[in-house]
mmCIF file with all atom_site columns, C-alpha atoms in Angstrom:
data_model
loop_
_atom_site.group_PDB
_atom_site.id
_atom_site.type_symbol
_atom_site.label_atom_id
_atom_site.label_alt_id
_atom_site.label_comp_id
_atom_site.label_asym_id
_atom_site.label_entity_id
_atom_site.label_seq_id
_atom_site.pdbx_PDB_ins_code
_atom_site.Cartn_x
_atom_site.Cartn_y
_atom_site.Cartn_z
_atom_site.occupancy
_atom_site.B_iso_or_equiv
_atom_site.pdbx_formal_charge
_atom_site.auth_seq_id
_atom_site.auth_comp_id
_atom_site.auth_asym_id
_atom_site.auth_atom_id
_atom_site.pdbx_PDB_model_num
ATOM 1   C CA . UNK A 1 1   ? 122.126 54.695 -11.012 1.00 0.00 ? 1   UNK A CA 1
ATOM 2   C CA . UNK A 1 2   ? 119.174 56.468 -9.437  1.00 0.00 ? 2   UNK A CA 1
ATOM 3   C CA . UNK A 1 3   ? 115.819 54.852 -8.818  1.00 0.00 ? 3   UNK A CA 1
ATOM 4   C CA . UNK A 1 4   ? 112.613 56.760 -9.364  1.00 0.00 ? 4   UNK A CA 1
ATOM 5   C CA . UNK A 1 5   ? 110.171 56.686 -6.456  1.00 0.00 ? 5   UNK A CA 1
ATOM 6   C CA . UNK A 1 6   ? 106.561 57.429 -7.271  1.00 0.00 ? 6   UNK A CA 1
ATOM 7   C CA . UNK A 1 7   ? 103.895 58.509 -4.778  1.00 0.00 ? 7   UNK A CA 1
ATOM 8   C CA . UNK A 1 8   ? 100.226 58.340 -5.633  1.00 0.00 ? 8   UNK A CA 1
ATOM 9   C CA . UNK A 1 9   ? 97.172  59.491 -3.746  1.00 0.00 ? 9   UNK A CA 1
ATOM 10  C CA . UNK A 1 10  ? 94.369  57.006 -4.239  1.00 0.00 ? 10  UNK A CA 1
ATOM 11  C CA . UNK A 1 11  ? 90.829  58.163 -3.503  1.00 0.00 ? 11  UNK A CA 1
ATOM 12  C CA . UNK A 1 12  ? 88.054  55.610 -3.326  1.00 0.00 ? 12  UNK A CA 1
ATOM 13  C CA . UNK A 1 13  ? 84.656  55.596 -1.671  1.00 0.00 ? 13  UNK A CA 1
ATOM 14  C CA . UNK A 1 14  ? 84.301  53.891 1.684   1.00 0.00 ? 14  UNK A CA 1
ATOM 15  C CA . UNK A 1 15  ? 80.899  52.555 2.620   1.00 0.00 ? 15  UNK A CA 1
ATOM 16  C CA . UNK A 1 16  ? 80.411  52.093 6.331   1.00 0.00 ? 16  UNK A CA 1
ATOM 17  C CA . UNK A 1 17  ? 77.246  50.461 7.510   1.00 0.00 ? 17  UNK A CA 1
ATOM 18  C CA . UNK A 1 18  ? 75.453  50.457 10.854  1.00 0.00 ? 18  UNK A CA 1
ATOM 19  C CA . UNK A 1 19  ? 73.089  47.552 11.413  1.00 0.00 ? 19  UNK A CA 1
ATOM 20  C CA . UNK A 1 20  ? 70.734  47.135 14.329  1.00 0.00 ? 20  UNK A CA 1
ATOM 21  C CA . UNK A 1 21  ? 69.411  43.579 14.496  1.00 0.00 ? 21  UNK A CA 1
ATOM 22  C CA . UNK A 1 22  ? 66.837  42.473 17.054  1.00 0.00 ? 22  UNK A CA 1
ATOM 23  C CA . UNK A 1 23  ? 67.582  38.930 18.198  1.00 0.00 ? 23  UNK A CA 1
ATOM 24  C CA . UNK A 1 24  ? 65.567  36.787 20.584  1.00 0.00 ? 24  UNK A CA 1
ATOM 25  C CA . UNK A 1 25  ? 68.142  36.133 23.314  1.00 0.00 ? 25  UNK A CA 1
ATOM 26  C CA . UNK A 1 26  ? 67.060  34.671 26.636  1.00 0.00 ? 26  UNK A CA 1
ATOM 27  C CA . UNK A 1 27  ? 70.353  34.062 28.418  1.00 0.00 ? 27  UNK A CA 1
ATOM 28  C CA . UNK A 1 28  ? 73.927  35.332 28.610  1.00 0.00 ? 28  UNK A CA 1
ATOM 29  C CA . UNK A 1 29  ? 75.161  32.328 26.641  1.00 0.00 ? 29  UNK A CA 1
ATOM 30  C CA . UNK A 1 30  ? 72.938  33.358 23.710  1.00 0.00 ? 30  UNK A CA 1
ATOM 31  C CA . UNK A 1 31  ? 74.251  36.932 23.897  1.00 0.00 ? 31  UNK A CA 1
ATOM 32  C CA . UNK A 1 32  ? 77.840  35.693 23.833  1.00 0.00 ? 32  UNK A CA 1
ATOM 33  C CA . UNK A 1 33  ? 77.082  33.464 20.858  1.00 0.00 ? 33  UNK A CA 1
ATOM 34  C CA . UNK A 1 34  ? 75.436  36.362 19.003  1.00 0.00 ? 34  UNK A CA 1
ATOM 35  C CA . UNK A 1 35  ? 78.423  38.632 19.656  1.00 0.00 ? 35  UNK A CA 1
ATOM 36  C CA . UNK A 1 36  ? 80.865  35.986 18.424  1.00 0.00 ? 36  UNK A CA 1
ATOM 37  C CA . UNK A 1 37  ? 78.835  35.387 15.256  1.00 0.00 ? 37  UNK A CA 1
ATOM 38  C CA . UNK A 1 38  ? 78.550  39.085 14.498  1.00 0.00 ? 38  UNK A CA 1
ATOM 39  C CA . UNK A 1 39  ? 82.229  39.756 15.199  1.00 0.00 ? 39  UNK A CA 1
ATOM 40  C CA . UNK A 1 40  ? 83.251  36.902 12.909  1.00 0.00 ? 40  UNK A CA 1
ATOM 41  C CA . UNK A 1 41  ? 81.324  38.223 9.913   1.00 0.00 ? 41  UNK A CA 1
ATOM 42  C CA . UNK A 1 42  ? 83.280  39.680 7.025   1.00 0.00 ? 42  UNK A CA 1
ATOM 43  C CA . UNK A 1 43  ? 83.836  43.449 7.167   1.00 0.00 ? 43  UNK A CA 1
ATOM 44  C CA . UNK A 1 44  ? 82.747  43.983 10.786  1.00 0.00 ? 44  UNK A CA 1
ATOM 45  C CA . UNK A 1 45  ? 84.745  46.546 12.787  1.00 0.00 ? 45  UNK A CA 1
ATOM 46  C CA . UNK A 1 46  ? 82.701  46.775 16.007  1.00 0.00 ? 46  UNK A CA 1
ATOM 47  C CA . UNK A 1 47  ? 79.860  44.914 17.716  1.00 0.00 ? 47  UNK A CA 1
ATOM 48  C CA . UNK A 1 48  ? 77.751  45.877 20.743  1.00 0.00 ? 48  UNK A CA 1
ATOM 49  C CA . UNK A 1 49  ? 74.585  44.801 22.535  1.00 0.00 ? 49  UNK A CA 1
ATOM 50  C CA . UNK A 1 50  ? 72.084  47.536 23.342  1.00 0.00 ? 50  UNK A CA 1
ATOM 51  C CA . UNK A 1 51  ? 68.492  47.974 24.413  1.00 0.00 ? 51  UNK A CA 1
ATOM 52  C CA . UNK A 1 52  ? 66.582  47.748 27.651  1.00 0.00 ? 52  UNK A CA 1
ATOM 53  C CA . UNK A 1 53  ? 66.268  43.974 27.472  1.00 0.00 ? 53  UNK A CA 1
ATOM 54  C CA . UNK A 1 54  ? 69.671  43.602 25.719  1.00 0.00 ? 54  UNK A CA 1
ATOM 55  C CA . UNK A 1 55  ? 68.112  42.149 22.595  1.00 0.00 ? 55  UNK A CA 1
ATOM 56  C CA . UNK A 1 56  ? 69.623  44.525 20.016  1.00 0.00 ? 56  UNK A CA 1
ATOM 57  C CA . UNK A 1 57  ? 72.901  43.647 18.308  1.00 0.00 ? 57  UNK A CA 1
ATOM 58  C CA . UNK A 1 58  ? 74.563  46.753 16.826  1.00 0.00 ? 58  UNK A CA 1
ATOM 59  C CA . UNK A 1 59  ? 77.105  46.005 14.096  1.00 0.00 ? 59  UNK A CA 1
ATOM 60  C CA . UNK A 1 60  ? 79.320  48.618 12.424  1.00 0.00 ? 60  UNK A CA 1
ATOM 61  C CA . UNK A 1 61  ? 81.569  47.754 9.511   1.00 0.00 ? 61  UNK A CA 1
ATOM 62  C CA . UNK A 1 62  ? 82.626  48.162 5.923   1.00 0.00 ? 62  UNK A CA 1
ATOM 63  C CA . UNK A 1 63  ? 80.254  46.555 3.426   1.00 0.00 ? 63  UNK A CA 1
ATOM 64  C CA . UNK A 1 64  ? 78.641  44.151 5.900   1.00 0.00 ? 64  UNK A CA 1
ATOM 65  C CA . UNK A 1 65  ? 76.086  41.793 4.359   1.00 0.00 ? 65  UNK A CA 1
ATOM 66  C CA . UNK A 1 66  ? 73.000  42.364 6.508   1.00 0.00 ? 66  UNK A CA 1
ATOM 67  C CA . UNK A 1 67  ? 70.939  39.489 5.099   1.00 0.00 ? 67  UNK A CA 1
ATOM 68  C CA . UNK A 1 68  ? 73.717  36.928 5.526   1.00 0.00 ? 68  UNK A CA 1
ATOM 69  C CA . UNK A 1 69  ? 74.400  38.075 9.093   1.00 0.00 ? 69  UNK A CA 1
ATOM 70  C CA . UNK A 1 70  ? 70.708  37.966 10.025  1.00 0.00 ? 70  UNK A CA 1
ATOM 71  C CA . UNK A 1 71  ? 70.334  34.469 8.573   1.00 0.00 ? 71  UNK A CA 1
ATOM 72  C CA . UNK A 1 72  ? 73.305  33.155 10.534  1.00 0.00 ? 72  UNK A CA 1
ATOM 73  C CA . UNK A 1 73  ? 71.932  34.706 13.740  1.00 0.00 ? 73  UNK A CA 1
ATOM 74  C CA . UNK A 1 74  ? 68.567  33.027 13.078  1.00 0.00 ? 74  UNK A CA 1
ATOM 75  C CA . UNK A 1 75  ? 70.201  29.641 12.552  1.00 0.00 ? 75  UNK A CA 1
ATOM 76  C CA . UNK A 1 76  ? 72.522  29.739 15.553  1.00 0.00 ? 76  UNK A CA 1
ATOM 77  C CA . UNK A 1 77  ? 70.838  31.939 18.192  1.00 0.00 ? 77  UNK A CA 1
ATOM 78  C CA . UNK A 1 78  ? 67.144  32.603 17.651  1.00 0.00 ? 78  UNK A CA 1
ATOM 79  C CA . UNK A 1 79  ? 64.625  34.659 15.740  1.00 0.00 ? 79  UNK A CA 1
ATOM 80  C CA . UNK A 1 80  ? 66.248  37.805 14.295  1.00 0.00 ? 80  UNK A CA 1
ATOM 81  C CA . UNK A 1 81  ? 64.956  40.816 12.366  1.00 0.00 ? 81  UNK A CA 1
ATOM 82  C CA . UNK A 1 82  ? 66.715  43.857 10.918  1.00 0.00 ? 82  UNK A CA 1
ATOM 83  C CA . UNK A 1 83  ? 65.557  46.931 12.836  1.00 0.00 ? 83  UNK A CA 1
ATOM 84  C CA . UNK A 1 84  ? 67.777  49.576 11.240  1.00 0.00 ? 84  UNK A CA 1
ATOM 85  C CA . UNK A 1 85  ? 70.187  49.613 8.311   1.00 0.00 ? 85  UNK A CA 1
ATOM 86  C CA . UNK A 1 86  ? 71.982  52.898 7.686   1.00 0.00 ? 86  UNK A CA 1
ATOM 87  C CA . UNK A 1 87  ? 74.827  53.617 5.291   1.00 0.00 ? 87  UNK A CA 1
ATOM 88  C CA . UNK A 1 88  ? 77.453  56.325 5.671   1.00 0.00 ? 88  UNK A CA 1
ATOM 89  C CA . UNK A 1 89  ? 79.581  57.132 2.646   1.00 0.00 ? 89  UNK A CA 1
ATOM 90  C CA . UNK A 1 90  ? 82.988  58.761 3.013   1.00 0.00 ? 90  UNK A CA 1
ATOM 91  C CA . UNK A 1 91  ? 86.003  59.152 0.827   1.00 0.00 ? 91  UNK A CA 1
ATOM 92  C CA . UNK A 1 92  ? 89.124  57.395 1.991   1.00 0.00 ? 92  UNK A CA 1
ATOM 93  C CA . UNK A 1 93  ? 92.444  58.805 0.813   1.00 0.00 ? 93  UNK A CA 1
ATOM 94  C CA . UNK A 1 94  ? 95.554  56.662 0.906   1.00 0.00 ? 94  UNK A CA 1
ATOM 95  C CA . UNK A 1 95  ? 99.036  57.405 -0.243  1.00 0.00 ? 95  UNK A CA 1
ATOM 96  C CA . UNK A 1 96  ? 100.757 54.596 -2.082  1.00 0.00 ? 96  UNK A CA 1
ATOM 97  C CA . UNK A 1 97  ? 104.511 54.745 -2.597  1.00 0.00 ? 97  UNK A CA 1
ATOM 98  C CA . UNK A 1 98  ? 106.395 52.396 -4.824  1.00 0.00 ? 98  UNK A CA 1
ATOM 99  C CA . UNK A 1 99  ? 109.531 52.422 -6.908  1.00 0.00 ? 99  UNK A CA 1
ATOM 100 C CA . UNK A 1 100 ? 110.087 51.364 -10.467 1.00 0.00 ? 100 UNK A CA 1
ATOM 101 C CA . UNK A 1 101 ? 113.461 49.619 -10.782 1.00 0.00 ? 101 UNK A CA 1
ATOM 102 C CA . UNK A 1 102 ? 113.322 49.792 -14.565 1.00 0.00 ? 102 UNK A CA 1
ATOM 103 C CA . UNK A 1 103 ? 113.420 53.595 -14.746 1.00 0.00 ? 103 UNK A CA 1
ATOM 104 C CA . UNK A 1 104 ? 116.807 55.233 -14.340 1.00 0.00 ? 104 UNK A CA 1
ATOM 105 C CA . UNK A 1 105 ? 117.412 58.913 -13.888 1.00 0.00 ? 105 UNK A CA 1
ATOM 106 C CA . UNK A 1 106 ? 120.611 60.352 -15.258 1.00 0.00 ? 106 UNK A CA 1
#
Protein backbone atom coordinates (compact mmCIF):
# COMPACT_ATOMS: atom_id res chain seq x y z
CA UNK A 1 0.00 0.00 0.00
CA UNK A 2 1.36 3.38 -1.02
CA UNK A 3 0.11 6.67 0.36
CA UNK A 4 -0.27 9.69 -1.87
CA UNK A 5 1.39 12.86 -0.58
CA UNK A 6 0.09 16.12 -1.97
CA UNK A 7 1.93 19.45 -1.91
CA UNK A 8 0.12 22.70 -2.55
CA UNK A 9 1.39 26.23 -2.88
CA UNK A 10 -1.06 28.62 -1.26
CA UNK A 11 -0.86 32.28 -2.23
CA UNK A 12 -2.78 34.83 -0.21
CA UNK A 13 -2.39 38.55 0.30
CA UNK A 14 -0.62 39.76 3.42
CA UNK A 15 -1.48 43.19 4.71
CA UNK A 16 1.17 44.70 6.92
CA UNK A 17 0.42 47.97 8.61
CA UNK A 18 2.65 50.65 10.12
CA UNK A 19 0.97 52.89 12.67
CA UNK A 20 2.48 55.96 14.26
CA UNK A 21 0.44 57.05 17.27
CA UNK A 22 1.25 60.18 19.26
CA UNK A 23 0.59 59.58 22.95
CA UNK A 24 0.89 62.06 25.80
CA UNK A 25 3.50 60.35 27.98
CA UNK A 26 5.16 62.26 30.79
CA UNK A 27 7.23 59.59 32.53
CA UNK A 28 9.03 56.31 31.88
CA UNK A 29 6.24 54.37 33.59
CA UNK A 30 3.75 55.71 31.02
CA UNK A 31 6.09 54.73 28.17
CA UNK A 32 6.41 51.21 29.55
CA UNK A 33 2.64 50.94 29.90
CA UNK A 34 2.14 52.15 26.32
CA UNK A 35 4.66 49.63 24.98
CA UNK A 36 2.99 46.77 26.87
CA UNK A 37 -0.46 47.76 25.60
CA UNK A 38 0.71 48.04 22.02
CA UNK A 39 2.65 44.77 22.15
CA UNK A 40 -0.38 42.96 23.55
CA UNK A 41 -2.69 44.01 20.73
CA UNK A 42 -3.76 41.40 18.21
CA UNK A 43 -1.57 41.14 15.10
CA UNK A 44 1.34 43.26 16.35
CA UNK A 45 4.83 42.09 15.34
CA UNK A 46 7.00 44.99 16.56
CA UNK A 47 6.66 48.08 18.75
CA UNK A 48 9.03 51.03 19.23
CA UNK A 49 9.06 54.50 20.75
CA UNK A 50 10.41 57.29 18.57
CA UNK A 51 10.50 61.06 18.38
CA UNK A 52 12.49 63.81 20.02
CA UNK A 53 10.34 63.83 23.14
CA UNK A 54 9.67 60.04 22.91
CA UNK A 55 5.96 60.54 22.44
CA UNK A 56 5.48 58.50 19.25
CA UNK A 57 4.56 54.82 19.46
CA UNK A 58 5.39 53.00 16.21
CA UNK A 59 3.49 49.73 15.73
CA UNK A 60 4.07 47.29 12.86
CA UNK A 61 1.89 44.25 12.35
CA UNK A 62 -0.54 42.23 10.31
CA UNK A 63 -4.05 43.67 10.21
CA UNK A 64 -3.70 45.78 13.36
CA UNK A 65 -6.87 47.63 14.37
CA UNK A 66 -5.69 51.24 14.66
CA UNK A 67 -8.87 52.62 16.22
CA UNK A 68 -9.04 49.93 18.91
CA UNK A 69 -5.36 50.38 19.77
CA UNK A 70 -5.69 54.17 19.98
CA UNK A 71 -8.75 53.90 22.22
CA UNK A 72 -6.99 51.54 24.62
CA UNK A 73 -3.97 53.88 24.76
CA UNK A 74 -6.30 56.80 25.55
CA UNK A 75 -7.99 54.87 28.36
CA UNK A 76 -4.85 53.53 30.00
CA UNK A 77 -2.05 56.04 29.27
CA UNK A 78 -3.19 59.45 28.07
CA UNK A 79 -4.41 61.43 25.10
CA UNK A 80 -3.54 59.66 21.83
CA UNK A 81 -3.94 60.52 18.15
CA UNK A 82 -3.09 58.61 14.98
CA UNK A 83 -0.29 60.46 13.19
CA UNK A 84 0.37 58.04 10.33
CA UNK A 85 -1.33 54.89 9.06
CA UNK A 86 0.33 53.20 6.09
CA UNK A 87 -0.46 49.83 4.55
CA UNK A 88 1.95 47.60 2.66
CA UNK A 89 0.49 44.74 0.66
CA UNK A 90 2.57 41.69 -0.23
CA UNK A 91 1.83 38.21 -1.37
CA UNK A 92 2.75 35.45 1.02
CA UNK A 93 3.44 32.03 -0.46
CA UNK A 94 3.29 28.95 1.73
CA UNK A 95 3.71 25.34 0.85
CA UNK A 96 1.26 22.99 2.51
CA UNK A 97 1.97 19.26 2.48
CA UNK A 98 -0.51 16.68 3.56
CA UNK A 99 -1.32 13.08 2.80
CA UNK A 100 -4.61 11.45 1.98
CA UNK A 101 -4.81 8.03 3.64
CA UNK A 102 -7.84 7.08 1.58
CA UNK A 103 -6.03 7.17 -1.77
CA UNK A 104 -3.93 4.15 -2.64
CA UNK A 105 -1.52 3.93 -5.52
CA UNK A 106 -1.02 0.57 -7.14
